[in-house]
Coordinates of C-alpha atoms in Angstrom, one line a residue:
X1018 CA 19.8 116.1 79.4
X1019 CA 17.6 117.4 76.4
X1020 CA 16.0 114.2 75.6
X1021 CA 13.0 114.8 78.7
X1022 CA 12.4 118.9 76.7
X1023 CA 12.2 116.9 73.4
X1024 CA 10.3 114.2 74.2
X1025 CA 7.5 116.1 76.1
X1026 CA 7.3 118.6 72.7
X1027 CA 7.3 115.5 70.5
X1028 CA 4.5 114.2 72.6
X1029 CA 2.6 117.3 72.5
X1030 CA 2.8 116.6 68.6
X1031 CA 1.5 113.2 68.5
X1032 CA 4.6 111.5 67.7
X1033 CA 6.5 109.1 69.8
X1034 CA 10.4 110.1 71.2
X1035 CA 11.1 106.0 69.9
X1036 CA 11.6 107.5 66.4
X1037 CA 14.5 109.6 67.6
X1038 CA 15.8 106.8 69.3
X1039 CA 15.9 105.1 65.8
X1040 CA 17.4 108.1 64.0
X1041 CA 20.2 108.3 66.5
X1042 CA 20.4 104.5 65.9
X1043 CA 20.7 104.8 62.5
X1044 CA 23.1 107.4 62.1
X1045 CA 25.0 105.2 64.9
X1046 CA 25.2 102.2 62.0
X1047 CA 25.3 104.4 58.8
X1048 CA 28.4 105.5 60.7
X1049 CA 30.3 102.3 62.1
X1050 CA 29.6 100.9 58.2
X1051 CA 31.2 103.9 56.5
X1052 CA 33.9 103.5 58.9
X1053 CA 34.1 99.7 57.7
X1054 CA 34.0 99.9 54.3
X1055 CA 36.4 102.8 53.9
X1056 CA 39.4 101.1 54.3
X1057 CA 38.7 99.1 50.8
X1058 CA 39.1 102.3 49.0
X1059 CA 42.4 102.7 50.7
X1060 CA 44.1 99.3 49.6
X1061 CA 46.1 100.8 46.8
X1062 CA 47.3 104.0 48.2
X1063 CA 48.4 102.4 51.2
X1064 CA 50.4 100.0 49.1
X1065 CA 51.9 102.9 46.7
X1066 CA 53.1 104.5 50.2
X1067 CA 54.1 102.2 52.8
X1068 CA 55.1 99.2 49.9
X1069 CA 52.4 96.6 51.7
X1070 CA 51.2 94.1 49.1
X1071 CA 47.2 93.2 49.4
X1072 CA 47.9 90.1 51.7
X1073 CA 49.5 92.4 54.1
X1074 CA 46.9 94.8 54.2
X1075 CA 44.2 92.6 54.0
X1076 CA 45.6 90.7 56.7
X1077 CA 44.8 93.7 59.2
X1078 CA 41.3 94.1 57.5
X1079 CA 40.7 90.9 58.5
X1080 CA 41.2 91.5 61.9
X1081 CA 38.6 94.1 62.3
X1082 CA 36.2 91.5 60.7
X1083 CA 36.8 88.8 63.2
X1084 CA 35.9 91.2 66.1
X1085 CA 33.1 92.9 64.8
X1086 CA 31.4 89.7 64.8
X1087 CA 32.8 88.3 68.0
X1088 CA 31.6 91.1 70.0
X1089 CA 27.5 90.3 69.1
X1090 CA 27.3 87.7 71.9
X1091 CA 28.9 90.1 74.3
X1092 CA 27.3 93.4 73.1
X1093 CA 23.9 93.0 75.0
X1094 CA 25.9 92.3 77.9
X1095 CA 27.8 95.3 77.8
X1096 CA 24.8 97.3 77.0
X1097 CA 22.6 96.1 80.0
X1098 CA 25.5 97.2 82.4
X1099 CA 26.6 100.2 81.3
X1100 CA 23.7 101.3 79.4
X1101 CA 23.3 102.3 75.9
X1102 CA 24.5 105.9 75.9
X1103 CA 27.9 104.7 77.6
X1104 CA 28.7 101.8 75.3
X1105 CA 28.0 103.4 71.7
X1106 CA 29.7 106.6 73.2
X1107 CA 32.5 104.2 73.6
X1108 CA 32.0 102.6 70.4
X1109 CA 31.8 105.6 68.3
X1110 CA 35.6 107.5 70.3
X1111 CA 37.1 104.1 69.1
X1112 CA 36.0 104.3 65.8
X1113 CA 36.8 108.3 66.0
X1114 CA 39.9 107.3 67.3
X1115 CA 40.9 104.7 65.2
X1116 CA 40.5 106.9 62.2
X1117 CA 42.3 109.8 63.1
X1118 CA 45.5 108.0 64.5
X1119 CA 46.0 106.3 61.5
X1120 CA 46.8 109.0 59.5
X1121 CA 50.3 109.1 61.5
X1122 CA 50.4 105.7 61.6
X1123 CA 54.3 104.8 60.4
X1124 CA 54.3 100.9 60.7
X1125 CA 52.4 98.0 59.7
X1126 CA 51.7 97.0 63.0
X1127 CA 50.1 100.4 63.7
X1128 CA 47.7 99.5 60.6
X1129 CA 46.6 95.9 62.8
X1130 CA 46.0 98.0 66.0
X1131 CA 43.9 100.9 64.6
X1132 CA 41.8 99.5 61.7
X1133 CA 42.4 95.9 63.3
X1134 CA 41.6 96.1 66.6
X1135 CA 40.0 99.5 67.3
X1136 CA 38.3 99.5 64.5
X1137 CA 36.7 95.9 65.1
X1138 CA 35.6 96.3 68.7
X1139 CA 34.0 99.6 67.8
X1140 CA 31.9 99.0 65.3
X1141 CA 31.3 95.4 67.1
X1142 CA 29.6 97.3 70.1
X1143 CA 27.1 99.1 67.3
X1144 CA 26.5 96.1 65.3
X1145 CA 23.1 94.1 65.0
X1146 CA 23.0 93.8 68.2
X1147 CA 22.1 97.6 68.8
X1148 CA 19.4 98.0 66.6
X1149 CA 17.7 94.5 68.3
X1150 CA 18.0 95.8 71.6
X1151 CA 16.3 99.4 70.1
X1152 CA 13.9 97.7 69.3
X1153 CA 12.5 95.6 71.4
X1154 CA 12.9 97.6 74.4
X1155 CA 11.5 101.0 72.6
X1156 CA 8.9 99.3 70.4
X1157 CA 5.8 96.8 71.1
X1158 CA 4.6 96.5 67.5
X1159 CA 6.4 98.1 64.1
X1160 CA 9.7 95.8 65.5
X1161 CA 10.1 93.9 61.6
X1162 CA 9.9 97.6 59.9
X1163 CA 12.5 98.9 62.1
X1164 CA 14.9 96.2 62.7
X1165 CA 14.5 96.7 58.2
X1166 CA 15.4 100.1 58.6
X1167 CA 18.5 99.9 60.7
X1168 CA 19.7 96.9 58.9
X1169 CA 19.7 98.8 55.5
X1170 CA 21.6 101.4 57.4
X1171 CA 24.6 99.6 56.9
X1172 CA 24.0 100.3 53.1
X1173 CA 23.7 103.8 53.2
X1174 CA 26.4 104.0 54.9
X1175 CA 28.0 102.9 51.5
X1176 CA 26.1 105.2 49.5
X1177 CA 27.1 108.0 51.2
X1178 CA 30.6 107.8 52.6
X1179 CA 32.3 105.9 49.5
X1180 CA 32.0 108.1 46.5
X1181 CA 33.4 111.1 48.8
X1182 CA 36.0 109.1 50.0
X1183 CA 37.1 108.0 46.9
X1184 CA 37.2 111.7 45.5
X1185 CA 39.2 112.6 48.7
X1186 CA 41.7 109.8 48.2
X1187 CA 42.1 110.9 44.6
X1188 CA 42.4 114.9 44.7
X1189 CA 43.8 114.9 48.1
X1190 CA 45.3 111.6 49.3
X1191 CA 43.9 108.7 51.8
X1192 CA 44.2 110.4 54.8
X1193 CA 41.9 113.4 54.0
X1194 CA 39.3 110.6 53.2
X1195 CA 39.1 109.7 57.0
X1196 CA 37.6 113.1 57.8
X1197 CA 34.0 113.1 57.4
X1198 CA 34.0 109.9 59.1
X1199 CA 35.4 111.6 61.8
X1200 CA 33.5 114.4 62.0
X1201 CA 30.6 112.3 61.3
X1202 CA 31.6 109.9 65.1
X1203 CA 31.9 113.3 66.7
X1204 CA 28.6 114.6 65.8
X1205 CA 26.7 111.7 66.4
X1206 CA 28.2 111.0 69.9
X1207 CA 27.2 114.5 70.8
X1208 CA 23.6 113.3 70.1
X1209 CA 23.8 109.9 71.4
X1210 CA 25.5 111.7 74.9
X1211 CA 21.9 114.1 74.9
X1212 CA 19.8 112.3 73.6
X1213 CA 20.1 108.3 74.3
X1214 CA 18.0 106.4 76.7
X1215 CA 17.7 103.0 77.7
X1216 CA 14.3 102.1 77.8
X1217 CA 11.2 104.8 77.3
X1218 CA 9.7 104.2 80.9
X1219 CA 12.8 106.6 81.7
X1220 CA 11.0 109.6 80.4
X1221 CA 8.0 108.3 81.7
X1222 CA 6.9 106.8 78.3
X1223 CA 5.4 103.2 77.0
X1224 CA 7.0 101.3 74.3
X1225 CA 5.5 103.0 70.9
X1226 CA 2.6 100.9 70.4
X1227 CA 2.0 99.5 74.0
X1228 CA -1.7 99.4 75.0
X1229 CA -1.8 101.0 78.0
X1230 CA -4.8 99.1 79.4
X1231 CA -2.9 96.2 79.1
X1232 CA 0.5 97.2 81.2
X1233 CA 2.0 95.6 84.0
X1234 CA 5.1 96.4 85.5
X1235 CA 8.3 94.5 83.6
X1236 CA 10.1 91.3 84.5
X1237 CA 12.9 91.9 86.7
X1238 CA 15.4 91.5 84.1
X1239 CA 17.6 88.0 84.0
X1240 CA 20.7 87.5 85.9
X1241 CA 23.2 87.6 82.6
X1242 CA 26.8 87.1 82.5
X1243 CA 30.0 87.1 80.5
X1244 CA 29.7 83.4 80.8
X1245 CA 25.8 83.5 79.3
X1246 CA 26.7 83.4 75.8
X1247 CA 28.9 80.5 76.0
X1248 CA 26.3 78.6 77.6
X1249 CA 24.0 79.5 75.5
X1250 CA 26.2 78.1 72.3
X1251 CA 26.4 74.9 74.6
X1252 CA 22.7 74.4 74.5
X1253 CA 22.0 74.8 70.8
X1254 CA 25.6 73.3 69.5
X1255 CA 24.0 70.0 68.9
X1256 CA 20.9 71.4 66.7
X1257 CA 21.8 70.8 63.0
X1258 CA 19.9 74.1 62.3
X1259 CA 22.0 76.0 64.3
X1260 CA 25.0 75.1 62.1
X1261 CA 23.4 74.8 58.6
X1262 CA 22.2 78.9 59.7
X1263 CA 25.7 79.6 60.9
X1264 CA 27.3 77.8 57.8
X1265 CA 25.1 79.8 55.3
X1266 CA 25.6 82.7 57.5
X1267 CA 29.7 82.4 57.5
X1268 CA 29.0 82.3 53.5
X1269 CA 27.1 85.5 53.4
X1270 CA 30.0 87.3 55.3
X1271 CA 32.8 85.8 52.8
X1272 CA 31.0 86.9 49.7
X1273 CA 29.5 90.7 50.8
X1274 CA 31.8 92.2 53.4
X1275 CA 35.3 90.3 53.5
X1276 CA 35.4 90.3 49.6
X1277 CA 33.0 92.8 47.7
X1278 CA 32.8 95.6 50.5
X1279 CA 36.8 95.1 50.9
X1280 CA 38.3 94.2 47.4
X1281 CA 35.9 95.3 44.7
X1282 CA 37.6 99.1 44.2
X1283 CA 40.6 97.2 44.0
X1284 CA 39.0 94.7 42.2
X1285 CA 38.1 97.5 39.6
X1286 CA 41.7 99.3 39.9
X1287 CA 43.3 95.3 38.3
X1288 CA 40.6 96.3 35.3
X1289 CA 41.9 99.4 34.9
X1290 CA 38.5 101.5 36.7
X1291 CA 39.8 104.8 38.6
X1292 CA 38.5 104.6 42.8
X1293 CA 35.8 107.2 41.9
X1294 CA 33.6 105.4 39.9
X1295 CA 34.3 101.9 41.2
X1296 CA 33.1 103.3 44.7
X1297 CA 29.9 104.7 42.5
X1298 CA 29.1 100.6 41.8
X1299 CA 29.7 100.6 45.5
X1300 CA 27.0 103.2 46.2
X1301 CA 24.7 101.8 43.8
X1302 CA 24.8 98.2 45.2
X1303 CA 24.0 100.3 48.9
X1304 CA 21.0 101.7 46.9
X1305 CA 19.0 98.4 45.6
X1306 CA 20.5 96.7 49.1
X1307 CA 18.4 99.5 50.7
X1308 CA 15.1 98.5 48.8
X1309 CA 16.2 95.0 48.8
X1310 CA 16.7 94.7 52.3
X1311 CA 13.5 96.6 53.7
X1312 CA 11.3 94.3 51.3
X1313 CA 13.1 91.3 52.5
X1314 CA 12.0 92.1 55.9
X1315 CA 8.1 92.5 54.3
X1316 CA 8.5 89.1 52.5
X1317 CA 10.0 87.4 55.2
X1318 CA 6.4 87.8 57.4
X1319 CA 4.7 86.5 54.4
X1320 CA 6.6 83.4 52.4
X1321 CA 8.8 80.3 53.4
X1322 CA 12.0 81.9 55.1
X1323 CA 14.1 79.2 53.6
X1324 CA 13.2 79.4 49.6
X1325 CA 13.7 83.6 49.8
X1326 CA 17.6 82.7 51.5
X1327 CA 17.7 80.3 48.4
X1328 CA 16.8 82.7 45.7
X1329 CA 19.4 85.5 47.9
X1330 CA 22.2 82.9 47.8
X1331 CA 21.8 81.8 44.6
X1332 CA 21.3 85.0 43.0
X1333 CA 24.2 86.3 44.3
X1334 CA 26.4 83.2 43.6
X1335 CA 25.6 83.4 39.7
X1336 CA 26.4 87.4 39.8
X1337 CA 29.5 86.7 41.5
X1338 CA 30.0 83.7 38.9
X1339 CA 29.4 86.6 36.2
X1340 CA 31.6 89.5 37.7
X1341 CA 34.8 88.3 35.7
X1342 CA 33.0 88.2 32.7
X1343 CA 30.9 91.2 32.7
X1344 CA 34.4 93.5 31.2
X1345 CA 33.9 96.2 33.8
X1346 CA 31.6 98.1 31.6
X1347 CA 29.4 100.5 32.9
X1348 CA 26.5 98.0 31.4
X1349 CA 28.5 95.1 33.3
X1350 CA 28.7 96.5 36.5
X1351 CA 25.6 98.3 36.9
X1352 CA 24.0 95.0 36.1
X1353 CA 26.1 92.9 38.6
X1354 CA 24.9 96.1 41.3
X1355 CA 21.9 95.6 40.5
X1356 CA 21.7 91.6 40.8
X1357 CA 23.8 91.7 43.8
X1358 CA 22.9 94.6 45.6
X1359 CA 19.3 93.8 46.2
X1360 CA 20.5 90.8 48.3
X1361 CA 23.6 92.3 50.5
X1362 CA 21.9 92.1 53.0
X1363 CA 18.7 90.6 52.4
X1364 CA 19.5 87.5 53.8
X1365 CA 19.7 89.0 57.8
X1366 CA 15.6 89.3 58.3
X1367 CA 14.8 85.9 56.7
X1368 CA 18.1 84.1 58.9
X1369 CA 16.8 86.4 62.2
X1370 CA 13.3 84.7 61.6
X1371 CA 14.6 81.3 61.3
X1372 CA 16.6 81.9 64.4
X1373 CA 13.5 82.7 66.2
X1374 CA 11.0 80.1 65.1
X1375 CA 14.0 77.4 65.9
X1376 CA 15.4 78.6 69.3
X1377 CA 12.5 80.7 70.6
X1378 CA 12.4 84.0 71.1
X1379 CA 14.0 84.4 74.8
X1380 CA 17.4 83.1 73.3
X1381 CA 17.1 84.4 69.8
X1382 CA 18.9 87.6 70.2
X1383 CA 21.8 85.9 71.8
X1384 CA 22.1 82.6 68.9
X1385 CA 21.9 85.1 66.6
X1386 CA 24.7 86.7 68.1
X1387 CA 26.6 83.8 67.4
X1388 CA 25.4 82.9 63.8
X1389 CA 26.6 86.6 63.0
X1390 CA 30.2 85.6 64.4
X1391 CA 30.0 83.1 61.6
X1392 CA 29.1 86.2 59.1
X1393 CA 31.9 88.1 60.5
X1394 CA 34.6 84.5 60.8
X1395 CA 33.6 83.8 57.0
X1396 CA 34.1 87.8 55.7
X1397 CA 37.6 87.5 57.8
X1398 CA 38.5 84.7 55.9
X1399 CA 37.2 86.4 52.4
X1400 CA 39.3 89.5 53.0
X1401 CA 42.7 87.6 53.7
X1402 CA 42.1 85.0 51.2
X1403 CA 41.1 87.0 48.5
X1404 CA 44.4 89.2 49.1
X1405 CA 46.9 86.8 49.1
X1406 CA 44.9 85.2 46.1
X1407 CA 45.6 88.4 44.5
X1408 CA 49.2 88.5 45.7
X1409 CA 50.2 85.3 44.3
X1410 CA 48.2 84.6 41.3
X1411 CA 48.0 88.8 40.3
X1412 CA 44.3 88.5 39.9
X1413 CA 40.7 88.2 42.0
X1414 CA 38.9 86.1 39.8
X1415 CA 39.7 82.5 41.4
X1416 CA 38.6 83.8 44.7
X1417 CA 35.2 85.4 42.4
X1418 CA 34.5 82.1 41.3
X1419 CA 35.1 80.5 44.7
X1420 CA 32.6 82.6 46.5
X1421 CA 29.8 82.5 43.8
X1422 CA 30.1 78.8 43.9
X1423 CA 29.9 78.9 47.9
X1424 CA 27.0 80.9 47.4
X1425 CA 25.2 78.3 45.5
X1426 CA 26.2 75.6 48.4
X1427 CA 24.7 78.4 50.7
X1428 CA 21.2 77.6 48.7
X1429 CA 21.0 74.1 48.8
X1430 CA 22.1 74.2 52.4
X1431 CA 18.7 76.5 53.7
X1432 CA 16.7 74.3 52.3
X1433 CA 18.1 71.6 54.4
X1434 CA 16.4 73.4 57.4
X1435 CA 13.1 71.8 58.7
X1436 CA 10.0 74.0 57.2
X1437 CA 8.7 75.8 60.3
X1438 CA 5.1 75.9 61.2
X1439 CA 3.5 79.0 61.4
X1440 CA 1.2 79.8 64.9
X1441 CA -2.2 79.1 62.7
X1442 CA -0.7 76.3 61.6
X1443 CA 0.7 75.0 65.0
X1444 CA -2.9 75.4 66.1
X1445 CA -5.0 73.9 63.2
X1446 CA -2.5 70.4 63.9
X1447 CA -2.8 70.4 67.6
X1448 CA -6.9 70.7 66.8
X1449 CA -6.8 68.1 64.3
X1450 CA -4.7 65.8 66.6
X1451 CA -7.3 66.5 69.5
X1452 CA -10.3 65.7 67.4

């Protein structure tokens, strides 16, 4: 396609075709996010039209949670048989797909397939899983700095979709709001179908960073099945790490995505807050978890993994302690965005890290993939619960108080984990042991 032109004029221009491979990437997760998080905005109209009370509705959101996060371990797979330009083509016409059928959606049901089911697998194929592949096949150093960058993707996608979508809902119903997303699948599939590549030895490149003094031709890649990941949950099912890091990761997903990112515009709506600016909060929180994130992937080369996941958990367990309280001023909330934006997602680079020094990395990527489906199996459980919480007792603020106080069980439960030793470290024992 285009991407051989491109890359040789790049080249000429000193800069690597990996950084368009990361753009493309990014727009890929600023996209499947937006596509995520839109459907909280849509909890009240859809209940004013169709009559659906919040358990109802929340019960299909839930779906799409469950999914997203059961896909990880299979993702890789997909992506070394087909090939990345195939499976987030695929992953972006189901997202596309999902959203513009809805709109003529007539029956609940309908809701469970398209934003349920559709919805979840798409944006499953383009989850972490994506931007680890990126960039460890496109990039030999620089790897913490971008896995940071298309992890905080997932915030912008907040910042930029929600407010817009909440103005569309208001001045011109729900179903306008699904547009840009649309358009936005279509576009970026068009660049994805030119411009995507596998690996950068395709256009004749080396990883960005590679020495090339120091090549040799790559490992035939490992014989890898559909059966792989279950194996590999076999192997690490009896490590206590591996649960206490899918425990505190099945937290993480029940207080960010399954209740803030699905129930806070609602949230606001009970307070008497209009969609507009309750999805600014929303867009605010995307803006600090953008710094917040990034420099969580800085610290998390530098300081003890497991006291930063305490200060993120706990942090965000007293903010969620203090949401009910704060009046749903703009003083309140831009205080609780603040507070609990800078840790959304903070917690993924120091988690990823632990992974890695526990399990090595040859299996990291694919444990990972399963402490994620924990992220995902604790925000399904958020979104339903927190609905039918709201259903019978007419308010959020038990299911508030329940998270915050998970989150502060999330804390104490890191630092349960085994300090890891550092390589230097590792070295200076194994001299002092030999001497």
């Amino acid at each position: 396609m285009l991407a051989l032109p491109l890359s040789n004029w790049l080249q000429r221009r000193g800069i690597h075709f990996a950084w368009v491979i990361v753009a493309i990437t990014f727009l890929t997760a600023l996209t499947s996010s937006a596509a995520l998080g839109l459907p909280g905005a849509m909890m009240r109209p859809l209940s004013l039209e169709f009559g659906w009370d919040a358990e109802q509705i929340s019960s299909a959101l839930a779906v799409r949670f469950v999914l997203f996060g059961l896909m990880g371990p299979f993702a890789a797979i997909l992506m070394e048989r087909f090939g990345l330009r195939n499976v987030v083509c695929m992953a972006l016409s189901l997202i596309a797909g999902g959203m513009l059928l809805v709109t003529r959606m007539t029956q609940f049901w309908q809701l469970v397939a398209l934003w349920g089911v559709m919805l979840g697998v798409g944006s499953g194929l383009t989850a972490l899983v994506l931007s680890a592949v990126v960039s460890n096949r496109w990039f030999e150093t620089h790897r913490g700095l971008v896995i940071g960058l298309l992890t905080a993707s997932s915030a912008t996608g907040q910042l930029v979709f929600l407010p817009v979508g909440a103005w569309l809902i208001e001045r011109f119903g729900w179903r306008a709001a699904v547009i840009p997303i649309f358009i936005s699948c279509a576009v970026v599939a068009a660049l994805v179908f030119l411009f995507m590549h596998n690996r950068p030895q395709e256009l004749g490149l080396l990883p960005f960073g590679a020495d090339p003094t120091k090549q040799v031709a790559p490992p035939a890649p490992a014989r890898i099945t559909f059966g792989t990941p279950f194996a590999v949950l076999r192997g690490v099912a009896g490590n206590r790490v591996f649960w206490l890091l899918f425990g505190t990761f099945f937290i993480c997903g029940l207080s960010t995505n399954g209740l803030i990112q699905t129930h806070f515009i609602s949230l606001c709506g009970d307070a008497g807050l209009s969609a507009v600016p309750a999805a600014s909060v929303l867009a605010m929180m995307g803006a600090f978890d953008l710094v917040g994130t990034i420099s969580s992937g800085w610290l998390s080369d530098r300081y003890d993994n497991r006291k930063l996941l305490f200060w993120y958990y706990g942090l965000r367990g007293l903010s969620l302690l203090w949401l009910p309280h704060s009046e749903f001023t703009l003083y309140g909330l831009s205080l609780f965005a603040m507070f609990y934006g800078l840790d959304w997602i903070a917690t993924v680079p120091p988690t990823v890290k632990l992974v890695s020094s526990t399990f090595g990395k040859e299996r990291a990527g694919m444990v990972f993939g399963w402490v994620f489906a924990g992220h995902q199996l604790g925000a399904a459980v958020a979104a339903y619960g927190a609905g039918r919480v709201r259903t019978l007792m007419m308010t959020y603020n038990p299911a508030l108080y329940a998270a915050g106080a998970a989150c502060l069980v999330a804390a104490l439960m890191v630092m349960a984990i085994r300090r890891q030793r550092t390589p230097a470290q590792a070295l200076a024992a194994a001299a002092a042991a030999g001497a």
